[in-house]
Amino acid sequence: MPNDDDLFEKLRIELRRGSLILAVLGALRVERYGYTLRASLEEAGLPIEEGALYPLLRRLEAQGLLTSEWREEGKRNKRFYRLSADGTRVLGQLLEEWNSISDSILRLTERKQ
Amino acid sequence: MDLLERYLAAIRRNLPQGKADDIVAELADDLHSRREEREDRLGRGLTEDETSVMLRDFGHPLVIAARYRPHQYLIGPQTYPFYMFTMKIVLAVGASLLTGLSLIGLVLGDRTAFQTLARASDDLWSFFFLAVTLVTIVFAVLERNHFPADHLRRWTPKQLPDVFDRPKSQWEAALEVGFGIAFLLWWTGFVGFPDFGMHDQVRIVSAPIWTDFHLPILLLAVAQLALALLTLVRPRWKTARAILTIALSIAALAIIAGLYRAGSWVIVTPASVDAREATAIADSLDLAVRIALIVVAVMMVLQALGELWKLLRPKLAAAGI
């Protein structure tokens, strides 16, 4: 049986996994390339697993939520991502959902026994 | 070659063709940026060990490459319950058939218990690996063809059997399907039953009556298999099942009557025994077939009456009888 720390870590990862998409979409309201996006997520307290960010960005781009283009910066070619028009709309809906979930959790957990 | 280049080459080998250059270029930029940041912090170049730690933190090349593929699992969580259910049935039915054949071989043949056990365990292992492989391949293909999503969308609780009816269990129906398939494979000559011995004493072949009834028995077996499959996938279709069962029981009785009239069902030719012994063996086998035909005929009558009762019972109850 997993100990309490293992169990907490597993549940924490599950909890964060769903919110990462929201965080990525939110961070890409400003154009960024992968490395700076990862750094900004980490700085905001949402580090993403090494190597998982780029496949996620490609998936979101394939779903039409992001656009990307290759440009040269700092003597190297970098792929810049930003939110598409669809992505902006979906982000708004997801944020509403997020706030609704957050309110529900607060109501459930703060209820007097 | 630089460790980083080797790492990227290892990822590239496992990426989908056509996207590899683009993906590797992006990963290369990230890893170079990461290395430069660390070098700036240290004020010197990274050693090979430090680069190794950085790449190890990034992830195994196979895992990194796999994340770019649409399917990252062979059988997903939605398909898994169906996969396990099918696997259990296939293994249980197959193991029952093989064990049954081994026991028949032990009773009729000239093998010792040890030889039977050795042969049976060999057959069971071969069957186990073949069945696991085939079922896994079939479900991996179904997984990629949206089977669980389609099935779960079409499924309704109305298909569930009634609780008060004691329906045929799925195991029972699955066993019937298994035996039905095994019988058809044997009847059509695709597989032969194990050699039960006695071939050095007598030669036993079926009488011409079996050739005359080959096609009717084949059709009956196909219909029985279809009925068993119907029971397995549509346990709620009770009326259709009852009517079909009655029709098939009547067809089976007609075939049994035709077979019974022949009076002799095996031809025994002596090899190392004399003609009298061969005749005695033939008589014993004919008696066994005669008893089997009578037993099956009685079972068919009871089965037809049982299904008829199931059909009429609600109507009689409604009429207050």
CSV table of C-alpha atoms in Angstrom, one decimal:
chain,number,residue,atom,x,y,z
A,1,MET,CA,0.0,0.0,0.0
A,2,PRO,CA,1.4,3.5,-0.8
A,3,ASN,CA,2.3,5.6,2.1
A,4,ASP,CA,0.6,9.0,2.8
A,5,ASP,CA,3.3,11.0,1.0
A,6,ASP,CA,3.1,8.8,-2.1
A,7,LEU,CA,-0.7,8.9,-2.2
A,8,PHE,CA,-0.7,12.7,-1.7
A,9,GLU,CA,1.9,13.1,-4.5
A,10,LYS,CA,-0.2,10.9,-6.9
A,11,LEU,CA,-3.4,12.8,-6.1
A,12,ARG,CA,-1.6,16.2,-6.4
A,13,ILE,CA,-0.3,15.2,-9.9
A,14,GLU,CA,-3.8,14.2,-11.0
A,15,LEU,CA,-5.3,17.4,-9.7
A,16,ARG,CA,-2.6,19.5,-11.5
A,17,ARG,CA,-2.8,17.6,-14.8
A,18,GLY,CA,-6.2,19.0,-15.7
A,19,SER,CA,-5.3,22.6,-14.7
A,20,LEU,CA,-2.1,22.6,-16.8
A,21,ILE,CA,-4.0,23.1,-20.0
A,22,LEU,CA,-5.7,26.1,-18.5
A,23,ALA,CA,-2.4,27.5,-17.3
A,24,VAL,CA,-0.8,27.0,-20.7
A,25,LEU,CA,-3.7,28.6,-22.6
A,26,GLY,CA,-3.7,31.5,-20.1
A,27,ALA,CA,0.1,32.0,-20.4
A,28,LEU,CA,-0.1,32.1,-24.2
A,29,ARG,CA,-2.3,35.2,-24.3
A,30,VAL,CA,1.2,36.6,-24.7
A,31,GLU,CA,3.3,35.1,-27.5
A,32,ARG,CA,6.0,32.8,-26.1
A,33,TYR,CA,8.3,30.0,-27.3
A,34,GLY,CA,8.5,26.7,-25.4
A,35,TYR,CA,11.4,27.5,-23.1
A,36,THR,CA,10.1,30.8,-21.9
A,37,LEU,CA,6.6,29.4,-21.5
A,38,ARG,CA,8.0,26.6,-19.3
A,39,ALA,CA,10.0,29.1,-17.3
A,40,SER,CA,6.9,31.3,-16.8
A,41,LEU,CA,4.8,28.4,-15.7
A,42,GLU,CA,7.5,27.3,-13.2
A,43,GLU,CA,7.8,30.9,-11.9
A,44,ALA,CA,4.0,31.0,-11.4
A,45,GLY,CA,4.2,27.8,-9.3
A,46,LEU,CA,3.0,25.4,-12.0
A,47,PRO,CA,6.1,23.5,-13.2
A,48,ILE,CA,5.3,21.1,-16.0
A,49,GLU,CA,7.0,17.7,-16.4
A,50,GLU,CA,10.1,17.8,-18.5
A,51,GLY,CA,9.4,16.8,-22.1
A,52,ALA,CA,5.6,16.9,-21.7
A,53,LEU,CA,5.1,20.6,-22.7
A,54,TYR,CA,5.9,20.3,-26.4
A,55,PRO,CA,3.6,17.4,-27.2
A,56,LEU,CA,0.8,19.3,-25.2
A,57,LEU,CA,1.5,22.5,-27.3
A,58,ARG,CA,1.2,20.5,-30.5
A,59,ARG,CA,-2.0,18.9,-29.4
A,60,LEU,CA,-3.5,22.2,-28.5
A,61,GLU,CA,-2.4,23.6,-31.9
A,62,ALA,CA,-3.9,20.6,-33.7
A,63,GLN,CA,-7.1,21.3,-31.9
A,64,GLY,CA,-7.1,24.9,-33.2
A,65,LEU,CA,-6.6,26.5,-29.8
A,66,LEU,CA,-3.0,27.8,-30.6
A,67,THR,CA,-1.2,29.1,-33.6
A,68,SER,CA,2.6,28.9,-34.1
A,69,GLU,CA,5.4,30.2,-36.3
A,70,TRP,CA,9.1,29.7,-36.6
A,71,ARG,CA,11.2,32.9,-36.2
A,72,GLU,CA,14.8,33.6,-35.5
A,73,GLU,CA,15.7,35.0,-32.1
A,74,GLY,CA,19.0,35.1,-30.3
A,75,LYS,CA,20.7,33.5,-33.4
A,76,ARG,CA,18.5,30.4,-33.2
A,77,ASN,CA,15.2,29.5,-34.8
A,78,LYS,CA,12.4,29.3,-32.3
A,79,ARG,CA,8.8,28.3,-32.5
A,80,PHE,CA,6.5,30.9,-31.1
A,81,TYR,CA,3.1,30.0,-29.9
A,82,ARG,CA,0.1,32.2,-29.1
A,83,LEU,CA,-3.6,31.8,-28.4
A,84,SER,CA,-5.8,31.6,-31.5
A,85,ALA,CA,-9.3,33.2,-31.7
A,86,ASP,CA,-10.9,29.8,-30.9
A,87,GLY,CA,-8.4,29.4,-28.1
A,88,THR,CA,-9.4,32.8,-26.6
A,89,ARG,CA,-13.0,31.7,-26.6
A,90,VAL,CA,-12.3,28.3,-25.1
A,91,LEU,CA,-10.1,29.8,-22.5
A,92,GLY,CA,-12.9,32.1,-21.4
A,93,GLN,CA,-15.3,29.1,-21.1
A,94,LEU,CA,-12.7,27.0,-19.2
A,95,LEU,CA,-12.0,29.9,-16.8
A,96,GLU,CA,-15.8,30.1,-16.1
A,97,GLU,CA,-15.8,26.4,-15.4
A,98,TRP,CA,-12.7,26.6,-13.3
A,99,ASN,CA,-14.3,29.4,-11.1
A,100,SER,CA,-17.5,27.4,-10.8
A,101,ILE,CA,-15.6,24.3,-9.7
A,102,SER,CA,-13.6,26.4,-7.3
A,103,ASP,CA,-16.8,27.9,-5.8
A,104,SER,CA,-18.4,24.4,-5.4
A,105,ILE,CA,-15.3,23.0,-3.7
A,106,LEU,CA,-15.2,25.9,-1.3
A,107,ARG,CA,-18.9,25.5,-0.5
A,108,LEU,CA,-18.5,21.8,0.1
A,109,THR,CA,-15.3,22.0,2.2
A,110,GLU,CA,-16.2,25.1,4.2
A,111,ARG,CA,-19.7,23.8,5.2
A,112,LYS,CA,-20.1,23.6,9.0
A,113,GLN,CA,-20.4,20.0,10.2
B,1,MET,CA,29.4,13.2,-31.3
B,2,ASP,CA,28.1,15.6,-28.6
B,3,LEU,CA,25.9,13.9,-26.0
B,4,LEU,CA,23.0,16.3,-26.7
B,5,GLU,CA,23.1,15.4,-30.4
B,6,ARG,CA,23.1,11.7,-29.6
B,7,TYR,CA,20.1,12.3,-27.3
B,8,LEU,CA,18.2,14.1,-30.1
B,9,ALA,CA,19.1,11.4,-32.6
B,10,ALA,CA,17.7,8.8,-30.3
B,11,ILE,CA,14.4,10.7,-30.0
B,12,ARG,CA,14.3,11.3,-33.8
B,13,ARG,CA,14.5,7.5,-34.5
B,14,ASN,CA,11.2,7.0,-32.7
B,15,LEU,CA,9.2,10.0,-33.9
B,16,PRO,CA,6.5,9.8,-36.6
B,17,GLN,CA,8.1,10.3,-40.1
B,18,GLY,CA,7.3,13.7,-41.5
B,19,LYS,CA,7.2,15.5,-38.2
B,20,ALA,CA,10.6,14.4,-36.9
B,21,ASP,CA,12.6,17.4,-38.2
B,22,ASP,CA,10.2,20.0,-36.8
B,23,ILE,CA,9.9,18.3,-33.4
B,24,VAL,CA,13.7,17.7,-33.1
B,25,ALA,CA,14.4,21.4,-34.0
B,26,GLU,CA,12.1,22.6,-31.3
B,27,LEU,CA,13.5,20.2,-28.7
B,28,ALA,CA,17.1,21.1,-29.7
B,29,ASP,CA,16.3,24.8,-29.2
B,30,ASP,CA,14.9,24.1,-25.7
B,31,LEU,CA,17.8,21.9,-24.7
B,32,HIS,CA,20.4,24.3,-26.0
B,33,SER,CA,18.7,27.2,-24.2
B,34,ARG,CA,18.6,25.1,-21.0
B,35,ARG,CA,22.3,24.3,-21.4
B,36,GLU,CA,23.3,27.9,-22.0
B,37,GLU,CA,21.3,29.1,-19.0
B,38,ARG,CA,23.2,26.6,-16.8
B,39,GLU,CA,26.5,27.6,-18.3
B,40,ASP,CA,25.8,31.2,-17.7
B,41,ARG,CA,25.0,30.5,-14.1
B,42,LEU,CA,28.2,28.5,-13.6
B,43,GLY,CA,30.4,30.7,-15.8
B,44,ARG,CA,31.8,27.7,-17.7
B,45,GLY,CA,30.8,25.0,-20.0
B,46,LEU,CA,28.9,22.0,-18.7
B,47,THR,CA,30.8,18.8,-18.2
B,48,GLU,CA,29.6,15.6,-19.9
B,49,ASP,CA,28.3,14.3,-16.6
B,50,GLU,CA,26.3,17.6,-16.0
B,51,THR,CA,24.9,17.4,-19.5
B,52,SER,CA,24.0,13.8,-18.8
B,53,VAL,CA,22.0,14.8,-15.7
B,54,MET,CA,20.2,17.5,-17.6
B,55,LEU,CA,19.1,15.1,-20.4
B,56,ARG,CA,18.1,12.5,-17.8
B,57,ASP,CA,15.9,15.1,-16.1
B,58,PHE,CA,14.3,15.8,-19.5
B,59,GLY,CA,13.3,12.2,-20.0
B,60,HIS,CA,14.1,8.9,-21.7
B,61,PRO,CA,14.1,9.3,-25.5
B,62,LEU,CA,11.5,6.6,-26.0
B,63,VAL,CA,9.1,8.3,-23.5
B,64,ILE,CA,9.7,11.7,-25.0
B,65,ALA,CA,9.1,10.4,-28.6
B,66,ALA,CA,6.0,8.4,-27.5
B,67,ARG,CA,4.3,11.5,-26.3
B,68,TYR,CA,4.1,12.7,-29.9
B,69,ARG,CA,2.1,9.7,-31.0
B,70,PRO,CA,-1.7,9.8,-30.9
B,71,HIS,CA,-1.9,6.4,-29.2
B,72,GLN,CA,0.3,5.9,-26.1
B,73,TYR,CA,-1.3,2.7,-24.9
B,74,LEU,CA,-2.2,-0.7,-26.5
B,75,ILE,CA,-5.5,-1.1,-24.8
B,76,GLY,CA,-7.1,2.0,-23.0
B,77,PRO,CA,-9.1,2.1,-19.8
B,78,GLN,CA,-12.5,2.1,-21.7
B,79,THR,CA,-11.6,-1.0,-23.7
B,80,TYR,CA,-9.9,-2.8,-20.9
B,81,PRO,CA,-13.0,-4.2,-19.1
B,82,PHE,CA,-14.3,-5.7,-22.5
B,83,TYR,CA,-10.8,-7.0,-23.2
B,84,MET,CA,-10.6,-8.7,-19.8
B,85,PHE,CA,-14.1,-10.1,-20.0
B,86,THR,CA,-13.4,-11.6,-23.5
B,87,MET,CA,-10.0,-12.9,-22.4
B,88,LYS,CA,-11.5,-14.7,-19.4
B,89,ILE,CA,-14.2,-16.3,-21.5
B,90,VAL,CA,-11.8,-17.4,-24.3
B,91,LEU,CA,-9.3,-18.9,-21.8
B,92,ALA,CA,-12.0,-20.6,-19.8
B,93,VAL,CA,-13.8,-22.1,-22.8
B,94,GLY,CA,-10.5,-23.1,-24.5
B,95,ALA,CA,-9.2,-24.7,-21.2
B,96,SER,CA,-12.5,-26.6,-20.7
B,97,LEU,CA,-12.5,-28.0,-24.2
B,98,LEU,CA,-8.8,-29.0,-24.1
B,99,THR,CA,-9.3,-30.6,-20.6
B,100,GLY,CA,-12.4,-32.4,-21.8
B,101,LEU,CA,-10.6,-33.8,-24.8
B,102,SER,CA,-7.7,-34.9,-22.7
B,103,LEU,CA,-10.1,-36.7,-20.3
B,104,ILE,CA,-11.8,-38.4,-23.3
B,105,GLY,CA,-8.4,-39.4,-24.5
B,106,LEU,CA,-7.5,-40.9,-21.1
B,107,VAL,CA,-10.7,-42.9,-20.9
B,108,LEU,CA,-10.8,-44.2,-24.5
B,109,GLY,CA,-7.1,-44.2,-25.4
B,110,ASP,CA,-4.1,-46.2,-24.5
B,111,ARG,CA,-2.2,-43.3,-22.9
B,112,THR,CA,-1.2,-43.3,-19.3
B,113,ALA,CA,-2.3,-40.6,-16.8
B,114,PHE,CA,1.2,-39.1,-16.9
B,115,GLN,CA,1.3,-39.0,-20.7
B,116,THR,CA,-2.2,-37.4,-20.7
B,117,LEU,CA,-1.1,-34.8,-18.2
B,118,ALA,CA,2.0,-34.0,-20.1
B,119,ARG,CA,0.2,-33.6,-23.4
B,120,ALA,CA,-2.6,-31.6,-21.8
B,121,SER,CA,-0.3,-29.1,-20.1
B,122,ASP,CA,1.6,-28.7,-23.4
B,123,ASP,CA,-1.7,-28.1,-25.3
B,124,LEU,CA,-2.9,-25.7,-22.5
B,125,TRP,CA,0.3,-23.6,-22.6
B,126,SER,CA,0.2,-23.4,-26.4
B,127,PHE,CA,-3.4,-22.4,-26.3
B,128,PHE,CA,-2.9,-19.9,-23.6
B,129,PHE,CA,-0.1,-18.0,-25.4
B,130,LEU,CA,-2.0,-18.1,-28.8
B,131,ALA,CA,-5.3,-17.0,-27.2
B,132,VAL,CA,-3.7,-14.1,-25.2
B,133,THR,CA,-1.8,-12.9,-28.3
B,134,LEU,CA,-4.9,-13.1,-30.6
B,135,VAL,CA,-7.3,-11.5,-28.2
B,136,THR,CA,-4.8,-8.7,-27.4
B,137,ILE,CA,-4.2,-8.0,-31.2
B,138,VAL,CA,-8.0,-8.0,-31.8
B,139,PHE,CA,-8.6,-5.5,-29.0
B,140,ALA,CA,-5.7,-3.3,-29.9
B,141,VAL,CA,-7.2,-3.0,-33.4
B,142,LEU,CA,-10.7,-2.4,-31.9
B,143,GLU,CA,-9.1,0.3,-29.6
B,144,ARG,CA,-7.8,2.1,-32.7
B,145,ASN,CA,-11.2,1.9,-34.4
B,146,HIS,CA,-13.1,3.6,-31.6
B,147,PHE,CA,-14.9,0.3,-30.5
B,148,PRO,CA,-15.5,1.3,-26.8
B,149,ALA,CA,-16.8,4.8,-27.6
B,150,ASP,CA,-19.2,3.4,-30.3
B,151,HIS,CA,-20.3,0.5,-28.2
B,152,LEU,CA,-20.9,2.6,-25.1
B,153,ARG,CA,-22.9,5.2,-27.2
B,154,ARG,CA,-25.2,2.5,-28.5
B,155,TRP,CA,-25.5,0.5,-25.3
B,156,THR,CA,-28.8,0.9,-23.3
B,157,PRO,CA,-29.8,-0.6,-19.9
B,158,LYS,CA,-32.8,-2.1,-21.7
B,159,GLN,CA,-30.4,-4.8,-23.1
B,160,LEU,CA,-29.7,-6.1,-19.6
B,161,PRO,CA,-31.4,-9.4,-18.6
B,162,ASP,CA,-34.3,-9.5,-16.2
B,163,VAL,CA,-33.3,-10.3,-12.6
B,164,PHE,CA,-36.2,-12.6,-11.8
B,165,ASP,CA,-35.8,-14.7,-15.0
B,166,ARG,CA,-32.7,-16.8,-14.3
B,167,PRO,CA,-31.3,-16.1,-17.7
B,168,LYS,CA,-28.6,-18.3,-19.2
B,169,SER,CA,-25.4,-16.9,-17.6
B,170,GLN,CA,-22.9,-15.3,-20.0
B,171,TRP,CA,-20.4,-18.1,-19.1
B,172,GLU,CA,-23.0,-20.7,-20.1
B,173,ALA,CA,-23.7,-18.9,-23.4
B,174,ALA,CA,-19.9,-18.4,-24.0
B,175,LEU,CA,-19.3,-22.1,-23.4
B,176,GLU,CA,-22.0,-22.9,-26.0
B,177,VAL,CA,-20.3,-20.6,-28.4
B,178,GLY,CA,-16.9,-22.2,-27.8
B,179,PHE,CA,-18.2,-25.7,-28.2
B,180,GLY,CA,-20.2,-24.7,-31.3
B,181,ILE,CA,-17.1,-23.3,-32.9
B,182,ALA,CA,-15.0,-26.3,-32.0
B,183,PHE,CA,-17.7,-28.7,-33.4
B,184,LEU,CA,-18.0,-26.7,-36.6
B,185,LEU,CA,-14.2,-26.7,-37.1
B,186,TRP,CA,-14.2,-30.5,-36.5
B,187,TRP,CA,-17.3,-31.2,-38.7
B,188,THR,CA,-15.9,-29.2,-41.6
B,189,GLY,CA,-12.5,-30.9,-41.3
B,190,PHE,CA,-10.5,-27.9,-40.3
B,191,VAL,CA,-9.2,-29.6,-37.2
B,192,GLY,CA,-9.0,-33.2,-36.1
B,193,PHE,CA,-9.7,-34.6,-32.7
B,194,PRO,CA,-6.7,-36.1,-30.9
B,195,ASP,CA,-6.0,-39.8,-31.7
B,196,PHE,CA,-7.8,-41.8,-29.0
B,197,GLY,CA,-5.8,-45.0,-29.7
B,198,MET,CA,-7.0,-48.5,-30.7
B,199,HIS,CA,-5.7,-47.8,-34.2
B,200,ASP,CA,-3.3,-50.7,-33.9
B,201,GLN,CA,-6.2,-53.1,-33.1
B,202,VAL,CA,-9.1,-51.9,-35.3
B,203,ARG,CA,-9.9,-49.2,-37.8
B,204,ILE,CA,-13.0,-47.2,-37.0
B,205,VAL,CA,-14.7,-45.1,-39.6
B,206,SER,CA,-18.2,-43.5,-39.7
B,207,ALA,CA,-21.0,-45.2,-41.5
B,208,PRO,CA,-22.4,-43.6,-44.8
B,209,ILE,CA,-25.4,-42.3,-42.9
B,210,TRP,CA,-23.2,-39.5,-41.5
B,211,THR,CA,-22.2,-38.4,-45.0
B,212,ASP,CA,-25.9,-38.3,-46.0
B,213,PHE,CA,-26.7,-36.0,-43.0
B,214,HIS,CA,-23.5,-34.0,-43.3
B,215,LEU,CA,-25.1,-30.8,-44.6
B,216,PRO,CA,-28.2,-30.8,-42.3
B,217,ILE,CA,-26.0,-31.3,-39.3
B,218,LEU,CA,-23.7,-28.5,-40.5
B,219,LEU,CA,-26.6,-26.1,-41.0
B,220,LEU,CA,-28.0,-27.1,-37.5
B,221,ALA,CA,-24.7,-26.4,-35.9
B,222,VAL,CA,-24.4,-23.0,-37.6
B,223,ALA,CA,-27.9,-22.1,-36.4
B,224,GLN,CA,-27.1,-23.3,-32.8
B,225,LEU,CA,-23.9,-21.2,-32.8
B,226,ALA,CA,-25.9,-18.1,-34.0
B,227,LEU,CA,-28.5,-18.8,-31.3
B,228,ALA,CA,-25.7,-19.0,-28.6
B,229,LEU,CA,-24.2,-15.7,-29.9
B,230,LEU,CA,-27.6,-14.1,-29.8
B,231,THR,CA,-28.0,-15.3,-26.2
B,232,LEU,CA,-24.6,-13.8,-25.4
B,233,VAL,CA,-25.0,-10.4,-26.9
B,234,ARG,CA,-28.8,-9.9,-26.7
B,235,PRO,CA,-30.0,-11.6,-23.4
B,236,ARG,CA,-33.2,-9.6,-23.5
B,237,TRP,CA,-34.5,-11.0,-26.8
B,238,LYS,CA,-36.3,-13.8,-25.0
B,239,THR,CA,-39.2,-14.3,-27.4
B,240,ALA,CA,-37.0,-14.5,-30.5
B,241,ARG,CA,-34.6,-16.9,-28.6
B,242,ALA,CA,-37.5,-19.1,-27.5
B,243,ILE,CA,-39.0,-19.4,-31.0
B,244,LEU,CA,-35.6,-20.1,-32.5
B,245,THR,CA,-34.8,-22.7,-29.8
B,246,ILE,CA,-38.1,-24.5,-30.5
B,247,ALA,CA,-37.5,-24.5,-34.2
B,248,LEU,CA,-33.9,-25.8,-33.8
B,249,SER,CA,-35.1,-28.5,-31.4
B,250,ILE,CA,-37.6,-29.7,-33.9
B,251,ALA,CA,-35.0,-29.6,-36.7
B,252,ALA,CA,-32.6,-31.5,-34.4
B,253,LEU,CA,-35.3,-34.2,-33.7
B,254,ALA,CA,-35.9,-34.6,-37.4
B,255,ILE,CA,-32.2,-35.2,-38.0
B,256,ILE,CA,-31.9,-37.6,-35.0
B,257,ALA,CA,-34.9,-39.6,-36.3
B,258,GLY,CA,-33.2,-39.9,-39.7
B,259,LEU,CA,-29.9,-41.0,-38.1
B,260,TYR,CA,-31.6,-43.4,-35.7
B,261,ARG,CA,-33.3,-45.3,-38.5
B,262,ALA,CA,-29.9,-46.2,-40.0
B,263,GLY,CA,-29.4,-48.6,-37.1
B,264,SER,CA,-25.6,-48.7,-37.5
B,265,TRP,CA,-23.3,-45.7,-37.2
B,266,VAL,CA,-19.8,-47.0,-37.3
B,267,ILE,CA,-17.8,-49.4,-39.4
B,268,VAL,CA,-15.1,-51.3,-37.6
B,269,THR,CA,-12.5,-53.1,-39.6
B,270,PRO,CA,-10.2,-55.5,-37.7
B,271,ALA,CA,-6.4,-54.8,-37.8
B,272,SER,CA,-4.7,-57.0,-35.2
B,273,VAL,CA,-7.9,-58.4,-33.6
B,274,ASP,CA,-10.1,-61.1,-35.0
B,275,ALA,CA,-13.5,-60.3,-36.8
B,276,ARG,CA,-15.5,-61.4,-33.7
B,277,GLU,CA,-13.8,-58.9,-31.5
B,278,ALA,CA,-14.2,-56.2,-34.2
B,279,THR,CA,-17.9,-56.9,-34.3
B,280,ALA,CA,-18.1,-56.7,-30.5
B,281,ILE,CA,-16.4,-53.3,-30.6
B,282,ALA,CA,-18.8,-52.2,-33.4
B,283,ASP,CA,-21.8,-53.3,-31.4
B,284,SER,CA,-20.5,-51.5,-28.3
B,285,LEU,CA,-20.0,-48.3,-30.2
B,286,ASP,CA,-23.3,-48.5,-32.0
B,287,LEU,CA,-25.0,-49.0,-28.6
B,288,ALA,CA,-23.3,-45.9,-27.3
B,289,VAL,CA,-24.4,-43.9,-30.3
B,290,ARG,CA,-28.0,-45.3,-30.0
B,291,ILE,CA,-28.1,-44.2,-26.3
B,292,ALA,CA,-26.6,-40.8,-27.1
B,293,LEU,CA,-29.2,-40.2,-29.9
B,294,ILE,CA,-32.0,-41.1,-27.5
B,295,VAL,CA,-30.6,-38.9,-24.8
B,296,VAL,CA,-30.2,-36.0,-27.2
B,297,ALA,CA,-33.7,-36.5,-28.5
B,298,VAL,CA,-35.2,-36.4,-25.0
B,299,MET,CA,-33.1,-33.3,-24.2
B,300,MET,CA,-34.4,-31.6,-27.4
B,301,VAL,CA,-38.0,-32.5,-26.5
B,302,LEU,CA,-37.6,-31.1,-23.0
B,303,GLN,CA,-35.8,-28.0,-24.3
B,304,ALA,CA,-38.6,-27.3,-26.8
B,305,LEU,CA,-41.3,-27.8,-24.1
B,306,GLY,CA,-39.4,-25.6,-21.7
B,307,GLU,CA,-39.1,-22.8,-24.2
B,308,LEU,CA,-42.8,-23.2,-25.1
B,309,TRP,CA,-43.7,-22.9,-21.5
B,310,LYS,CA,-41.7,-19.7,-21.1
B,311,LEU,CA,-43.5,-18.3,-24.2
B,312,LEU,CA,-47.0,-19.3,-22.9
B,313,ARG,CA,-46.5,-18.6,-19.2
B,314,PRO,CA,-47.0,-14.8,-19.3
B,315,LYS,CA,-50.1,-15.2,-21.6
B,316,LEU,CA,-51.6,-17.9,-19.3
B,317,ALA,CA,-50.9,-15.7,-16.2
B,318,ALA,CA,-52.5,-12.7,-17.9
B,319,ALA,CA,-55.6,-14.9,-18.7
B,320,GLY,CA,-55.7,-16.0,-15.1
B,321,ILE,CA,-55.1,-19.7,-15.8
